[in-house]
């Protein structure tokens, strides 16, 4: 009988690649309090989530500039300097991904990500384009985690049984939602703990 679960589904941001707007805006403002105010009042998380839901960057920047023209330069930097928020891979995680792939473990991803920036990241980080059998990108589906429907897109598109999967995400809300649709799930806190948890489940890589 096949091992249950036998498939791993990854989140991308802050599991495989780092993403932190503060890296950009600390450099931009040079003051932690100013960064806090900007990310709370000008470009808050709910604003960014709309890009993950499918709104274009052009629309998003125009909306924010119309609302806060006094912050136009900083707002436009969210687009033009977006990669300053993404310094590289999360240490150790991609090595785990590669080891699982080498062991013939089926690999998938579900990510909250904008359409434009995910395409850019697939070029910058080739494993995002090469190492998964399928990637469910929120902007493509106009659904964002933790909405249960985005997990079901993966199941239906790939004929996967939820109980066969282990989902890995740094957001506890997304982990709990995955469990709610029948997946096994690991709350990501670091590569060493992820490797241990996968081995405890029974993955041999």
GROMACS .gro file of C-alpha atoms in nm:
model
  205
    1UNK     CA    1   0.000   0.000   0.000
    2UNK     CA    2   0.124   0.354  -0.071
    3UNK     CA    3   0.242   0.562   0.218
    4UNK     CA    4  -0.031   0.795   0.342
    5UNK     CA    5   0.052   1.077   0.313
    6UNK     CA    6   0.290   1.056   0.019
    7UNK     CA    7   0.277   1.407  -0.128
    8UNK     CA    8   0.412   1.742  -0.004
    9UNK     CA    9   0.251   2.078  -0.077
   10UNK     CA   10   0.457   2.389  -0.006
   11UNK     CA   11   0.373   2.749   0.058
   12UNK     CA   12   0.630   2.978  -0.108
   13UNK     CA   13   0.669   3.308   0.077
   14UNK     CA   14   0.871   3.272   0.398
   15UNK     CA   15   0.888   2.896   0.351
   16UNK     CA   16   1.100   2.873   0.035
   17UNK     CA   17   1.186   3.237  -0.036
   18UNK     CA   18   1.205   3.521   0.214
   19UNK     CA   19   0.962   3.813   0.184
   20UNK     CA   20   0.970   4.108   0.421
   21UNK     CA   21   0.858   4.461   0.320
   22UNK     CA   22   1.055   4.603   0.611
   23UNK     CA   23   1.378   4.522   0.431
   24UNK     CA   24   1.286   4.776   0.164
   25UNK     CA   25   1.127   5.039   0.383
   26UNK     CA   26   1.394   5.041   0.653
   27UNK     CA   27   1.629   5.147   0.377
   28UNK     CA   28   1.373   5.389   0.234
   29UNK     CA   29   1.279   5.567   0.558
   30UNK     CA   30   1.576   5.492   0.784
   31UNK     CA   31   1.345   5.492   1.084
   32UNK     CA   32   1.160   5.193   1.233
   33UNK     CA   33   0.867   5.400   1.357
   34UNK     CA   34   0.817   5.548   1.010
   35UNK     CA   35   0.823   5.197   0.861
   36UNK     CA   36   0.557   5.086   1.111
   37UNK     CA   37   0.334   5.382   1.023
   38UNK     CA   38   0.372   5.335   0.649
   39UNK     CA   39   0.296   4.962   0.655
   40UNK     CA   40   0.001   5.014   0.888
   41UNK     CA   41  -0.157   5.323   0.734
   42UNK     CA   42  -0.045   5.359   0.371
   43UNK     CA   43   0.018   5.005   0.240
   44UNK     CA   44  -0.137   4.776   0.503
   45UNK     CA   45  -0.157   4.396   0.467
   46UNK     CA   46  -0.514   4.409   0.336
   47UNK     CA   47  -0.396   4.634   0.050
   48UNK     CA   48  -0.126   4.386  -0.048
   49UNK     CA   49  -0.372   4.096  -0.023
   50UNK     CA   50  -0.569   4.241  -0.313
   51UNK     CA   51  -0.268   4.187  -0.542
   52UNK     CA   52  -0.259   3.828  -0.417
   53UNK     CA   53  -0.629   3.813  -0.505
   54UNK     CA   54  -0.560   3.921  -0.862
   55UNK     CA   55  -0.551   4.300  -0.870
   56UNK     CA   56  -0.271   4.424  -1.096
   57UNK     CA   57   0.022   4.617  -0.956
   58UNK     CA   58  -0.067   4.910  -1.185
   59UNK     CA   59  -0.415   4.930  -1.034
   60UNK     CA   60  -0.282   4.887  -0.681
   61UNK     CA   61  -0.018   5.159  -0.709
   62UNK     CA   62  -0.262   5.400  -0.872
   63UNK     CA   63  -0.514   5.343  -0.593
   64UNK     CA   64  -0.259   5.400  -0.320
   65UNK     CA   65  -0.111   5.711  -0.483
   66UNK     CA   66  -0.458   5.861  -0.525
   67UNK     CA   67  -0.521   5.799  -0.157
   68UNK     CA   68  -0.182   5.916  -0.030
   69UNK     CA   69  -0.011   6.138  -0.289
   70UNK     CA   70   0.225   6.262  -0.017
   71UNK     CA   71   0.378   5.911  -0.013
   72UNK     CA   72   0.399   5.857  -0.389
   73UNK     CA   73   0.771   5.779  -0.403
   74UNK     CA   74   0.748   5.519  -0.125
   75UNK     CA   75   0.434   5.368  -0.275
   76UNK     CA   76   0.591   5.329  -0.618
   77UNK     CA   77   0.891   5.160  -0.458
   78UNK     CA   78   0.660   4.870  -0.363
   79UNK     CA   79   0.659   4.788  -0.734
   80UNK     CA   80   0.991   4.916  -0.868
   81UNK     CA   81   1.197   4.788  -0.572
   82UNK     CA   82   0.981   4.488  -0.483
   83UNK     CA   83   1.274   4.248  -0.507
   84UNK     CA   84   1.447   4.437  -0.226
   85UNK     CA   85   1.183   4.271  -0.006
   86UNK     CA   86   1.298   3.927  -0.125
   87UNK     CA   87   1.663   3.880  -0.028
   88UNK     CA   88   1.684   3.513  -0.124
   89UNK     CA   89   1.591   3.160  -0.027
   90UNK     CA   90   1.488   3.062   0.324
   91UNK     CA   91   1.797   2.884   0.461
   92UNK     CA   92   1.772   2.507   0.421
   93UNK     CA   93   1.423   2.489   0.275
   94UNK     CA   94   1.509   2.455  -0.091
   95UNK     CA   95   1.759   2.180  -0.005
   96UNK     CA   96   1.468   1.988   0.152
   97UNK     CA   97   1.258   2.049  -0.159
   98UNK     CA   98   1.538   1.920  -0.381
   99UNK     CA   99   1.592   1.614  -0.161
  100UNK     CA  100   1.222   1.529  -0.170
  101UNK     CA  101   1.221   1.565  -0.548
  102UNK     CA  102   1.526   1.339  -0.576
  103UNK     CA  103   1.336   1.082  -0.369
  104UNK     CA  104   1.047   1.098  -0.621
  105UNK     CA  105   0.805   1.257  -0.374
  106UNK     CA  106   0.525   1.436  -0.564
  107UNK     CA  107   0.561   1.809  -0.498
  108UNK     CA  108   0.304   2.087  -0.533
  109UNK     CA  109   0.263   2.443  -0.407
  110UNK     CA  110  -0.021   2.671  -0.303
  111UNK     CA  111   0.084   3.033  -0.267
  112UNK     CA  112  -0.070   3.372  -0.205
  113UNK     CA  113   0.119   3.573  -0.466
  114UNK     CA  114   0.057   3.842  -0.725
  115UNK     CA  115   0.051   3.737  -1.088
  116UNK     CA  116   0.330   3.973  -1.196
  117UNK     CA  117   0.569   3.912  -0.911
  118UNK     CA  118   0.528   3.535  -0.916
  119UNK     CA  119   0.627   3.533  -1.284
  120UNK     CA  120   0.934   3.740  -1.197
  121UNK     CA  121   1.022   3.507  -0.910
  122UNK     CA  122   0.997   3.201  -1.134
  123UNK     CA  123   1.277   3.355  -1.342
  124UNK     CA  124   1.480   3.459  -1.041
  125UNK     CA  125   1.429   3.129  -0.854
  126UNK     CA  126   1.408   2.857  -1.123
  127UNK     CA  127   1.296   2.587  -0.880
  128UNK     CA  128   0.958   2.764  -0.864
  129UNK     CA  129   0.908   2.685  -1.232
  130UNK     CA  130   1.083   2.347  -1.245
  131UNK     CA  131   1.035   2.147  -0.926
  132UNK     CA  132   0.657   2.132  -0.878
  133UNK     CA  133   0.402   1.923  -1.062
  134UNK     CA  134   0.158   2.214  -1.021
  135UNK     CA  135   0.151   2.550  -0.845
  136UNK     CA  136  -0.179   2.707  -0.740
  137UNK     CA  137  -0.121   3.083  -0.742
  138UNK     CA  138  -0.385   3.287  -0.563
  139UNK     CA  139  -0.387   3.570  -0.819
  140UNK     CA  140  -0.458   3.323  -1.100
  141UNK     CA  141  -0.753   3.175  -0.911
  142UNK     CA  142  -0.874   3.499  -0.745
  143UNK     CA  143  -0.879   3.307  -0.419
  144UNK     CA  144  -0.646   3.353  -0.124
  145UNK     CA  145  -0.551   3.129   0.165
  146UNK     CA  146  -0.700   3.048   0.411
  147UNK     CA  147  -1.013   3.022   0.191
  148UNK     CA  148  -1.080   2.645   0.171
  149UNK     CA  149  -1.161   2.676  -0.199
  150UNK     CA  150  -0.801   2.742  -0.297
  151UNK     CA  151  -0.691   2.409  -0.149
  152UNK     CA  152  -0.969   2.236  -0.341
  153UNK     CA  153  -0.837   2.383  -0.666
  154UNK     CA  154  -0.521   2.177  -0.613
  155UNK     CA  155  -0.715   1.859  -0.532
  156UNK     CA  156  -0.952   1.886  -0.827
  157UNK     CA  157  -0.695   1.994  -1.083
  158UNK     CA  158  -0.455   1.711  -0.994
  159UNK     CA  159  -0.690   1.435  -0.872
  160UNK     CA  160  -0.526   1.441  -0.528
  161UNK     CA  161  -0.683   1.307  -0.211
  162UNK     CA  162  -0.631   1.555   0.075
  163UNK     CA  163  -0.534   1.277   0.316
  164UNK     CA  164  -0.238   1.190   0.091
  165UNK     CA  165  -0.087   1.536   0.132
  166UNK     CA  166   0.127   1.721   0.383
  167UNK     CA  167   0.091   2.098   0.359
  168UNK     CA  168   0.370   2.329   0.481
  169UNK     CA  169   0.302   2.697   0.558
  170UNK     CA  170   0.441   2.965   0.789
  171UNK     CA  171   0.089   3.098   0.861
  172UNK     CA  172  -0.093   2.912   1.135
  173UNK     CA  173  -0.428   3.023   0.990
  174UNK     CA  174  -0.337   2.862   0.657
  175UNK     CA  175  -0.219   2.546   0.834
  176UNK     CA  176  -0.546   2.520   1.024
  177UNK     CA  177  -0.746   2.575   0.705
  178UNK     CA  178  -0.550   2.296   0.535
  179UNK     CA  179  -0.632   2.061   0.820
  180UNK     CA  180  -0.993   2.168   0.788
  181UNK     CA  181  -1.007   2.037   0.430
  182UNK     CA  182  -0.845   1.707   0.529
  183UNK     CA  183  -0.474   1.765   0.470
  184UNK     CA  184  -0.196   1.685   0.711
  185UNK     CA  185  -0.016   2.011   0.784
  186UNK     CA  186   0.307   2.142   0.934
  187UNK     CA  187   0.345   2.493   1.071
  188UNK     CA  188   0.680   2.605   0.927
  189UNK     CA  189   0.920   2.764   1.175
  190UNK     CA  190   1.251   2.664   1.015
  191UNK     CA  191   1.412   2.409   0.787
  192UNK     CA  192   1.551   2.186   1.061
  193UNK     CA  193   1.212   2.144   1.227
  194UNK     CA  194   1.047   2.087   0.888
  195UNK     CA  195   1.291   1.810   0.801
  196UNK     CA  196   1.235   1.644   1.138
  197UNK     CA  197   0.856   1.668   1.104
  198UNK     CA  198   0.858   1.519   0.753
  199UNK     CA  199   1.081   1.232   0.866
  200UNK     CA  200   0.852   1.170   1.164
  201UNK     CA  201   0.560   1.137   0.922
  202UNK     CA  202   0.755   0.878   0.726
  203UNK     CA  203   0.919   1.056   0.436
  204UNK     CA  204   1.258   0.908   0.349
  205UNK     CA  205   1.478   1.159   0.167
   0.00000   0.00000   0.00000
